[in-house]
Short mmCIF file of C-alpha atoms and ligand atoms in Angstrom, two decimals:
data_model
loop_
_atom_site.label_atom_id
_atom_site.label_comp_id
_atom_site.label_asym_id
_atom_site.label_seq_id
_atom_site.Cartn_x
_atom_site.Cartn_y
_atom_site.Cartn_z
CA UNK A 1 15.04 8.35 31.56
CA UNK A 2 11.87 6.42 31.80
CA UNK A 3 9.56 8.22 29.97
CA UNK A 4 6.87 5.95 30.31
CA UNK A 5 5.25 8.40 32.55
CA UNK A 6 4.85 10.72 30.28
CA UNK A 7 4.00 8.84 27.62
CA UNK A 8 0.77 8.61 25.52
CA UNK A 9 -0.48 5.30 26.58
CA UNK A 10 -1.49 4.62 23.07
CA UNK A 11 2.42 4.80 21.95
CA UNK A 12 3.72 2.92 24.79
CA UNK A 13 1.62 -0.19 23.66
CA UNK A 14 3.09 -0.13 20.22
CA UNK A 15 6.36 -0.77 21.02
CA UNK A 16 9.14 -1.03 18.31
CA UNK A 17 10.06 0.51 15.23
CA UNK A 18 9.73 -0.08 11.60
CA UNK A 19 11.93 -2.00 9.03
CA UNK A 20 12.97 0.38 5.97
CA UNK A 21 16.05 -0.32 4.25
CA UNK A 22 18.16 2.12 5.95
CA UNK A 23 17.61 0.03 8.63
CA UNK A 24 18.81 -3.43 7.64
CA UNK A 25 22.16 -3.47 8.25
CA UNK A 26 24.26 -2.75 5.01
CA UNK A 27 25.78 -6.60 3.89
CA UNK A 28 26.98 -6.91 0.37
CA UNK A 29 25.53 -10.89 0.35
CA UNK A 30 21.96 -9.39 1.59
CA UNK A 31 19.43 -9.75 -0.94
CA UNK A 32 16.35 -7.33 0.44
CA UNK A 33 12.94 -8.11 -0.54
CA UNK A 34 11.26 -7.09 2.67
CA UNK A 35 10.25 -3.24 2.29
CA UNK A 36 7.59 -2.45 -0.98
CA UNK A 37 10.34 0.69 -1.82
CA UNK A 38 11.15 0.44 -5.65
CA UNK A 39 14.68 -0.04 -6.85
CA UNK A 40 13.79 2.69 -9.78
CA UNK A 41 14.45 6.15 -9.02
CA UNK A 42 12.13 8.88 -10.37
CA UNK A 43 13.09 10.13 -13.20
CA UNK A 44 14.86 13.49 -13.75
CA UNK A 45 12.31 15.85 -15.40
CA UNK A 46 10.64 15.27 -11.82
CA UNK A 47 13.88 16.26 -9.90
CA UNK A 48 14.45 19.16 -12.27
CA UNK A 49 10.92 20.28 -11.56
CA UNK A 50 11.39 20.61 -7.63
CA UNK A 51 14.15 22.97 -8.32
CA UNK A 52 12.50 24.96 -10.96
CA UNK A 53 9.31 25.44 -9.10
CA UNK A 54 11.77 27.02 -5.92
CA UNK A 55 13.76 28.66 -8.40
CA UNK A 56 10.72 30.32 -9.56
CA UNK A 57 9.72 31.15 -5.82
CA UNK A 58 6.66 28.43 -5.13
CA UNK A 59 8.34 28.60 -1.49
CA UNK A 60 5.63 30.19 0.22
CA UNK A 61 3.10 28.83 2.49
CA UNK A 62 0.11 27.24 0.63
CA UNK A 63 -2.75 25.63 3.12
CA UNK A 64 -4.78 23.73 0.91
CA UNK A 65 -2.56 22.97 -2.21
CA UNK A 66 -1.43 24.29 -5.04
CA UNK A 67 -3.95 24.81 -7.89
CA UNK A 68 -1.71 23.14 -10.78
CA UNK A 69 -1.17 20.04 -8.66
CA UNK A 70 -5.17 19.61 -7.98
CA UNK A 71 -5.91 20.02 -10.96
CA UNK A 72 -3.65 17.63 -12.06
CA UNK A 73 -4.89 15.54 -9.89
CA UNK A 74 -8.60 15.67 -10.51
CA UNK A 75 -7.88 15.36 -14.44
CA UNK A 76 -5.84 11.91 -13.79
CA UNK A 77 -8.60 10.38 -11.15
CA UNK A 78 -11.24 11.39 -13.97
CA UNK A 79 -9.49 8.74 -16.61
CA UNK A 80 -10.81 6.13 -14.20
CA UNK A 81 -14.37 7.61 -14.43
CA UNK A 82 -14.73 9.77 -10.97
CA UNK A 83 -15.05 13.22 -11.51
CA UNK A 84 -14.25 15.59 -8.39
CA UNK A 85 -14.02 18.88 -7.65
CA UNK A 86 -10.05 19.91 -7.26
CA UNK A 87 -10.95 22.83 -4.83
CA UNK A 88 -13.53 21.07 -2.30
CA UNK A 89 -12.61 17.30 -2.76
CA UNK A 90 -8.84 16.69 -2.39
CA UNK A 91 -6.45 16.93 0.57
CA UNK A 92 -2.95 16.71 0.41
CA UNK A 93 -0.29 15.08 1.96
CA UNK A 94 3.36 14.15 2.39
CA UNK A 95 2.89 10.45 1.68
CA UNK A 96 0.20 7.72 1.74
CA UNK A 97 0.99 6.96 5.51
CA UNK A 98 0.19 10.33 6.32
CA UNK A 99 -3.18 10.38 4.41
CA UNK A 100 -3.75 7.07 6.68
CA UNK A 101 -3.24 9.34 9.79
CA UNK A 102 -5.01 12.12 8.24
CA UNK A 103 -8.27 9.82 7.67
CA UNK A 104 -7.70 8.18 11.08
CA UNK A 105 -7.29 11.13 12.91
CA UNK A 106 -10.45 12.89 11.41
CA UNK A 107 -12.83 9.67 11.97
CA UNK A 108 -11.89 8.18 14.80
CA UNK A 109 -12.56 8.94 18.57
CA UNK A 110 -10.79 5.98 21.23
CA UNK A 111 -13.53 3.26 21.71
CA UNK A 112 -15.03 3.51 17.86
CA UNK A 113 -14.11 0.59 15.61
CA UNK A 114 -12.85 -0.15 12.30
CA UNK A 115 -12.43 -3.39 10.42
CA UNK A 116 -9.47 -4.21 9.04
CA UNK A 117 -9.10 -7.06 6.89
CA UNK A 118 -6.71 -10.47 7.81
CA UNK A 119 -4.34 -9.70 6.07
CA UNK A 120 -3.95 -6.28 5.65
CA UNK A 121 -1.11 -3.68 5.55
CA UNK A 122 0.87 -2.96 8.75
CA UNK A 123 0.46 0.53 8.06
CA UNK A 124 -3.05 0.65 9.47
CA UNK A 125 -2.54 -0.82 12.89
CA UNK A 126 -0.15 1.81 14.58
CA UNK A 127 -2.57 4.92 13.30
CA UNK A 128 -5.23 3.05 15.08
CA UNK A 129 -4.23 2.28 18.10
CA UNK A 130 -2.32 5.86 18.03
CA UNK A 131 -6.20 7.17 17.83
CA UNK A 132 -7.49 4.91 20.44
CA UNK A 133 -9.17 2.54 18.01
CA UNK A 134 -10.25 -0.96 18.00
CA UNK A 135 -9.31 -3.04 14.98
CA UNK A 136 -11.85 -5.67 14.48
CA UNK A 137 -9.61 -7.98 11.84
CA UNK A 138 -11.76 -9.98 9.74
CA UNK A 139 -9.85 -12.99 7.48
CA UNK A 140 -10.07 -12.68 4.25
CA UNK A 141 -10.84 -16.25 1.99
CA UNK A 142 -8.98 -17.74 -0.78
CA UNK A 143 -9.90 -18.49 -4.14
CA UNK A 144 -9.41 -21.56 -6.23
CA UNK A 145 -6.17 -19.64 -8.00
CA UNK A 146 -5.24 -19.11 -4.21
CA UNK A 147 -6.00 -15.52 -4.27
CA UNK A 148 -7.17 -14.08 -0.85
CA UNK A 149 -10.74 -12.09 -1.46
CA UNK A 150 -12.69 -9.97 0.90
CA UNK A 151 -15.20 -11.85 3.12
CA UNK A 152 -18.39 -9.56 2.58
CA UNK A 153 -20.60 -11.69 4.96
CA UNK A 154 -17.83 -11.83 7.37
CA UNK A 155 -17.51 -8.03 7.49
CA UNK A 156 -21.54 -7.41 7.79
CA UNK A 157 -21.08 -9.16 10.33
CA UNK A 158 -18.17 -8.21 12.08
CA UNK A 159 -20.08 -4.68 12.07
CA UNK A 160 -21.33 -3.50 15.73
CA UNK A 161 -23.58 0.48 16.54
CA UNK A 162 -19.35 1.33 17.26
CA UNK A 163 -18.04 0.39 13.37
CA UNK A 164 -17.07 3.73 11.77
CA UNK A 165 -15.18 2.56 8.99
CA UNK A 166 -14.04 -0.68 6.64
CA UNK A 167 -10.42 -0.38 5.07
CA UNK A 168 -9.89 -2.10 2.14
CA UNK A 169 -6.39 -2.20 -0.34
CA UNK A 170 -6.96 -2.66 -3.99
CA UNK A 171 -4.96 -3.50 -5.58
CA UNK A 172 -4.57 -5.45 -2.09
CA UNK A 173 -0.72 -5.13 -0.18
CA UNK A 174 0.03 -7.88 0.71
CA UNK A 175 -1.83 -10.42 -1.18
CA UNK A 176 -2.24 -9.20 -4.55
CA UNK A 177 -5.75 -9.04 -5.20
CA UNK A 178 -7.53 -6.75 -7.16
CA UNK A 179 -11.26 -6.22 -5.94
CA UNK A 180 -14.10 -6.98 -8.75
CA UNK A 181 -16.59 -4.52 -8.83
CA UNK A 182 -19.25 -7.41 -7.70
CA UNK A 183 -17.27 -7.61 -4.62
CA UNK A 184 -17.34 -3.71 -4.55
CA UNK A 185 -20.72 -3.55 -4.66
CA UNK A 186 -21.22 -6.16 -2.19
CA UNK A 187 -19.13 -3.98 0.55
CA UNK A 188 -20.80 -1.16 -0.74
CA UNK A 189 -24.18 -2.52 0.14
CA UNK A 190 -23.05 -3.81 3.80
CA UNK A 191 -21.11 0.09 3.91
CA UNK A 192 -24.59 1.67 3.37
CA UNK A 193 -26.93 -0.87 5.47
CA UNK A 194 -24.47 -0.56 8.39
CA UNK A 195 -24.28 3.46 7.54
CA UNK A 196 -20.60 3.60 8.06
CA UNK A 197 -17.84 4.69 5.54
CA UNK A 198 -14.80 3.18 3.24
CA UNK A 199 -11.07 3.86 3.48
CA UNK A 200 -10.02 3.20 0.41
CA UNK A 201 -6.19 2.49 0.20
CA UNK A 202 -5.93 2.98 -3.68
CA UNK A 203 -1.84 3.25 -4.00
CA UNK A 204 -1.32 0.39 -6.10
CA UNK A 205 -3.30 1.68 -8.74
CA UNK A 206 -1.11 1.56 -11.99
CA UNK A 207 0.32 -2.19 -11.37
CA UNK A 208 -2.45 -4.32 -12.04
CA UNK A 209 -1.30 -7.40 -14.51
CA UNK A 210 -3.53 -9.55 -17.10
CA UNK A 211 -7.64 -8.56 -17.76
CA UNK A 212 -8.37 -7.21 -14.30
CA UNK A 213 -9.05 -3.23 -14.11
CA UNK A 214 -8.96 -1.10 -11.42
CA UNK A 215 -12.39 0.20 -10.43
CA UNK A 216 -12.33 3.00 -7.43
CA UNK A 217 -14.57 2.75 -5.11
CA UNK A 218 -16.03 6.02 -5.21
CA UNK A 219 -17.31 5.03 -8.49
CA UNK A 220 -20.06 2.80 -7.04
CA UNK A 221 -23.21 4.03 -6.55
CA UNK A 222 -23.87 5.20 -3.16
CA UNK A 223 -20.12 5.45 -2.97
CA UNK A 224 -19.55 9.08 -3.62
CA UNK A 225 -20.20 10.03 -0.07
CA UNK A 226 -18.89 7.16 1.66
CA UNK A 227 -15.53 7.20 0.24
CA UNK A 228 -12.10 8.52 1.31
CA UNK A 229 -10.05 7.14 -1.46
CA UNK A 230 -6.32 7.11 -0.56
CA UNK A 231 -3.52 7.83 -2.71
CA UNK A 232 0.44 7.83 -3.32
CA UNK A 233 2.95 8.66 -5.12
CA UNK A 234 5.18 6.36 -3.72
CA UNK A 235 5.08 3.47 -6.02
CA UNK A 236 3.27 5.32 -9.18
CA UNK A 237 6.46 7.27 -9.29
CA UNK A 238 9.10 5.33 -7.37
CA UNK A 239 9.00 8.06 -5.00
CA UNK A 240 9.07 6.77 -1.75
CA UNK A 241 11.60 9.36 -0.07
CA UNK A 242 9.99 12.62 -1.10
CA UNK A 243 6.81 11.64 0.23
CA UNK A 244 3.21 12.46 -1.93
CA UNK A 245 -0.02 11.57 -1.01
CA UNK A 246 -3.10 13.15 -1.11
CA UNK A 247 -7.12 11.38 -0.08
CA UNK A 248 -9.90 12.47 -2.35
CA UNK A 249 -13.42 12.66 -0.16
CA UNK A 250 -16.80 14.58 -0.46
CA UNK A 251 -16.39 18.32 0.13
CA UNK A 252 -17.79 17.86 3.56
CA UNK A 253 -15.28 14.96 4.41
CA UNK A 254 -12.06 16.83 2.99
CA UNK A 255 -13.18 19.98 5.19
CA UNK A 256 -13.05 17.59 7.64
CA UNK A 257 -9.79 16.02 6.95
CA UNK A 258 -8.36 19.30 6.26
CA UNK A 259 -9.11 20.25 9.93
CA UNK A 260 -6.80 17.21 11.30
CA UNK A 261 -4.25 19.51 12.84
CA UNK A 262 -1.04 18.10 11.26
CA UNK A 263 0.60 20.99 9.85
CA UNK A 264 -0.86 23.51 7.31
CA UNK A 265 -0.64 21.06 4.57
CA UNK A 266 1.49 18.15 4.30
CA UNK A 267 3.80 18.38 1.36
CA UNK A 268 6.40 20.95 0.51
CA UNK A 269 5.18 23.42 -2.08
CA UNK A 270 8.08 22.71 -4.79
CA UNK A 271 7.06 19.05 -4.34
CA UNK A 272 3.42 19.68 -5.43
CA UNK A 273 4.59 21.48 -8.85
CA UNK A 274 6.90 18.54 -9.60
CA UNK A 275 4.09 16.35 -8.46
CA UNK A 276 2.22 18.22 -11.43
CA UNK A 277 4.37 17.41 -14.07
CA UNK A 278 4.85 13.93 -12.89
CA UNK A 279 1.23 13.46 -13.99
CA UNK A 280 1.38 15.22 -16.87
CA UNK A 281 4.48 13.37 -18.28
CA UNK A 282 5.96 10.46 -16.05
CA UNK A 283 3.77 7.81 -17.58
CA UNK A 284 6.57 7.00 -20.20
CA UNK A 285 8.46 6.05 -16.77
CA UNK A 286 5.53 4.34 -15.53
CA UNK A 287 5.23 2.14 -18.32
CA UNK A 288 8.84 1.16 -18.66
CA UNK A 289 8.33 -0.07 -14.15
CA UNK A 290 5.51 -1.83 -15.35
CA UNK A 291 7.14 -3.82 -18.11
CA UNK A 292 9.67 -5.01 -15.66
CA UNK A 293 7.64 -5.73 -12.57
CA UNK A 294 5.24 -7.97 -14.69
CA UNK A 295 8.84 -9.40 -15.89
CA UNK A 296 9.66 -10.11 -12.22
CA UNK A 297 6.44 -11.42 -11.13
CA UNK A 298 5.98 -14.02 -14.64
CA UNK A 299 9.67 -15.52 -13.57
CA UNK A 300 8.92 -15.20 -9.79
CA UNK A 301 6.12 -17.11 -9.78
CA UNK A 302 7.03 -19.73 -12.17
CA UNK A 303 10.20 -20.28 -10.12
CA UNK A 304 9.07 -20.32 -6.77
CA UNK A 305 6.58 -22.42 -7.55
CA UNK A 306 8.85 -24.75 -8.71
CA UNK A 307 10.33 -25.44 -5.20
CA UNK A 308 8.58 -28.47 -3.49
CA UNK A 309 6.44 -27.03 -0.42
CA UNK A 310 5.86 -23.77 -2.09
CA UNK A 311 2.61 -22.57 -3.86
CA UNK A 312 2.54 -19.25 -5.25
CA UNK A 313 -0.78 -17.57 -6.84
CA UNK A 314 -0.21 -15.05 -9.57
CA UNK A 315 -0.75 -11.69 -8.16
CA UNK A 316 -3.82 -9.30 -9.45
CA UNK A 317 -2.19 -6.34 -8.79
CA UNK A 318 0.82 -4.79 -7.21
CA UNK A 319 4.61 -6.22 -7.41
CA UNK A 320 4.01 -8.59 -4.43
CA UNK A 321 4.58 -12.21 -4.40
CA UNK A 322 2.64 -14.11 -1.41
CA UNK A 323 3.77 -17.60 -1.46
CA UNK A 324 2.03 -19.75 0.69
CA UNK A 325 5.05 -21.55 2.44
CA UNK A 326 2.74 -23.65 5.16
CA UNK A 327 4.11 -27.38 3.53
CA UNK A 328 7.81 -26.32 4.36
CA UNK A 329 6.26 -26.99 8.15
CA UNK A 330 7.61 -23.69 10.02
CA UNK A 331 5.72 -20.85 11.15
CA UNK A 332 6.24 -17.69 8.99
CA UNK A 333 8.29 -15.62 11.54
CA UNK A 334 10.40 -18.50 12.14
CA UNK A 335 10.55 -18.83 8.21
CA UNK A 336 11.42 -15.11 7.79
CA UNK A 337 14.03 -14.69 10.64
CA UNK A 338 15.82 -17.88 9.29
CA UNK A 339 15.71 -17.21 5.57
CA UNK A 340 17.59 -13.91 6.73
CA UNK A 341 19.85 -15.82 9.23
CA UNK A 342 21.15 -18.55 6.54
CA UNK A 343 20.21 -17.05 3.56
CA UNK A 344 20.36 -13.45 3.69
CA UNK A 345 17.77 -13.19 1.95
CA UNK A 346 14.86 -10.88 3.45
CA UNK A 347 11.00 -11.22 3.19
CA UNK A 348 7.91 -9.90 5.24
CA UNK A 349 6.65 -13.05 7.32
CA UNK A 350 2.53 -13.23 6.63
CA UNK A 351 1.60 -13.17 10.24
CA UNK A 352 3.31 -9.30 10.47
CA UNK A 353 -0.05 -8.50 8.21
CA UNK A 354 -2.54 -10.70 10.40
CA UNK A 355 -2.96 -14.20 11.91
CA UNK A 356 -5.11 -15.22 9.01
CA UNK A 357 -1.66 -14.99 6.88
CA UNK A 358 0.26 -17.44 9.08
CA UNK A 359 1.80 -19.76 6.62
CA UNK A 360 2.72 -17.43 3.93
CA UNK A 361 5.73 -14.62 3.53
CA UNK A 362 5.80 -11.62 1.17
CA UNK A 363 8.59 -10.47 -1.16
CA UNK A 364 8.52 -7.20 -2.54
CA UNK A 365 9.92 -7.93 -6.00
CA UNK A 366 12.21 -4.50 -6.21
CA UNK A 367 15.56 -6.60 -7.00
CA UNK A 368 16.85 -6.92 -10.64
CA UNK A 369 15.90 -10.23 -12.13
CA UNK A 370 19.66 -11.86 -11.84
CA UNK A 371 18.90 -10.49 -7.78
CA UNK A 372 15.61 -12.47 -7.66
CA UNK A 373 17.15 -15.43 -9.87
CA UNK A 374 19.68 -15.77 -6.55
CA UNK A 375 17.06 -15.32 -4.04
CA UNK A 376 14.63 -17.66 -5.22
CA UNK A 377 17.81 -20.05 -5.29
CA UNK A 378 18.60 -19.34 -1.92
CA UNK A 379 14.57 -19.85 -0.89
CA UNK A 380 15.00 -23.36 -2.96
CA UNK A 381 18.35 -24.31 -0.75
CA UNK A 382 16.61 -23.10 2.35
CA UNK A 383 13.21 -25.43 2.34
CA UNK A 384 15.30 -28.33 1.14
CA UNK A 385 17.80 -27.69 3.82
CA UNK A 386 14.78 -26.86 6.58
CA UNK A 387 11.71 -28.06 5.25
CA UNK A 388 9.62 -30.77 5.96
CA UNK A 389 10.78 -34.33 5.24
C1 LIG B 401 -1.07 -0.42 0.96
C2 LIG B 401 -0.18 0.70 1.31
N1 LIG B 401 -0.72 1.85 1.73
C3 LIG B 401 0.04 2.90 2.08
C4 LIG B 401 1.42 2.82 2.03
C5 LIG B 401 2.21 4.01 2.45
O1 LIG B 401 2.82 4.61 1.39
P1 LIG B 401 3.67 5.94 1.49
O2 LIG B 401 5.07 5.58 1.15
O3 LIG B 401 3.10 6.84 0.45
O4 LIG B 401 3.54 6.48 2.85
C6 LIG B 401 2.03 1.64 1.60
C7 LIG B 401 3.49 1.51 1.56
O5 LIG B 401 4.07 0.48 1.36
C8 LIG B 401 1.21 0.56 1.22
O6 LIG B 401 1.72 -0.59 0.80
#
């Protein structure tokens, strides 16, 4: 049946679906670096905790969130200097994508505007339109190091009377960057001249490498209000399939986003008590992801960057690599879809974030190291085989 007559016009326009890895089709030879899902699973104490909680009977309906998880919460956000109120300020979800929706859904009416940066995650755009939004991309600029940074000027002036909100990523999926707090207080300036707000996608949080530190944004003056700071458990935790989140706002904003009519609350009960004690003692786990991503991303980038055509900056934050692949001489769709043809080796071509990214593909370093050693030997085989002579 057609159902494009009864469609949401909004949903038509999107068209297709999303890559996960269920969805590749299972091939022993396929080496898949396209999805950000971690190849670590959570650890037990966190499993056991789901059951315990139900066996205890946390089963019941909760509407705004367990007290223990909140808590928990609040007392981890505080180590990074913010200090919030766990019974006015936090909403929770199943999953960063949902608080996306969530903050969407409770901001934006069809017509208003919100900038998105060039590149930025995918997982903005189909919220957006979903809501009736226009995304007004602005390009981000690279450093000297090849790092892509925010383009303050760019997004003053990308601002119109419709602009309700800037959303930023740092640590930044997919480049890697890791916002300074000068360029934090930049946007914060153009967020309070222009009197609109900040989504702050904050997910990458524990995987920043080297001397940079993660500052949130709520912690810059005239911040506190402006904020809706977005969270996950999906990569603190390796967690991706049981599906955490939560979005820390000013009381008034969290009443609001608490209103978004998505359910009573987003995440299974059980969930938020194992949530808990992932706080309290998965940073042992944490730790032990961190050693190896940094692992990955010292070889990755050493190696790739060995292969003529290639040039790949060391990433901030997160366990991305973003090689810039423009001197191979293909465009990064054609790039991707042939690395996976010949190569079986899958990546996230740059221009699926933004046109500003053309020229560049993401791998998701979630492969053991003798994995990436292959791919990267496969990448080397494919640009001398394809590339530019
Ligand atoms: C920047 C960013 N925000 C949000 C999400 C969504 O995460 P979740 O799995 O919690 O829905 C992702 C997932 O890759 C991401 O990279």
């Amino acid at each position: 049946m057609d159902v494009s007559k009864f469609a949401k016009k909004e949903l038509l326009a999107m068209g297709g679906g999303s890559s996960t890895r269920a969805a590749v089709t299972p091939d022993p030879k396929l080496i898949n670096l396209g999805a950000g899902d971690p190849d670590f699973n959570q650890p037990n104490f966190i499993n056991k905790a789901v059951y315990d909680a139900m066996k205890q009977g946390h089963t019941h309906y909760e509407f705004t969130g367990v007290p223990e998880f909140k808590n928990a919460i609040a007392k981890y956000y505080a180590k990074y200097g913010v200090k919030i109120d766990p019974n006015t300020q936090l909403c929770i979800d199943s999953g960063g994508s949902q608080a996306i929706f969530r903050a969407f859904g409770a901001i934006l009416n069809p017509g208003d505007e919100i900038i998105l940066l060039d590149p930025a995650y995918q997982g903005y755009f189909q919220p957006a339109a979903y809501f009736g939004a226009k995304m007004v991309r602005v390009a981000m600029k690279k450093d000297k190091k090849g790092l892509w940074r925010p383009d303050v000027p760019a997004i003053a002036k990308a601002c119109t009377p419709k602009t309700k909100a800037i959303m930023i990523c740092s640590p930044d999926n997919p480049t890697g960057a890791v916002y300074t707090e000068k360029e934090l207080k930049a946007l914060a300036d153009v967020c309070i001249d222009k009197d609109i707000l900040c989504i702050s996608d904050e997910i990458y949080t524990e995987f920043i490498w080297g001397r940079k530190k993660f500052i949130p944004t709520m912690s810059i003056k005239g911040m506190e209000d402006r904020t809706l700071a977005l969270m996950s458990f999906s990569k603190t935790f390796a967690w991706t399939g049981c599906r955490a989140g939560y979005t820390i706002a000013s009381p008034e904003f969290s009443t609001l986003l608490n209103n978004v009519p998505i359910g009573i609350i987003g995440m299974p009960v059980p969930f938020q008590y194992a949530g808990a004690a992932a706080l309290e003692k998965g940073w042992g786990f944490v730790r032990k992801m961190r050693k190896e991503y940094k692992k990955r991303i010292d070889f990755s980038v050493k190696r790739l960057n060995e292969i003529k055509g290639i040039k790949c900056a060391y990433p901030e934050g997160t366990f991305y690599v973003f090689p810039d692949i423009s001197e191979v001489g293909m465009p990064a769709a054609k790039f991707g879809q042939e690395l996976l043809l010949q190569e079986k080796l899958r990546g996230a071509p740059g221009t699926g974030y933004g046109q500003a990214a053309e020229g560049h593909i993401r791998f998701a370093l979630v492969d053991k190291m003798d994995r990436l050693e292959d791919a990267w030997n496969r990448v080397e085989h494919f640009v001398k085989k394809n590339g530019k002579k």
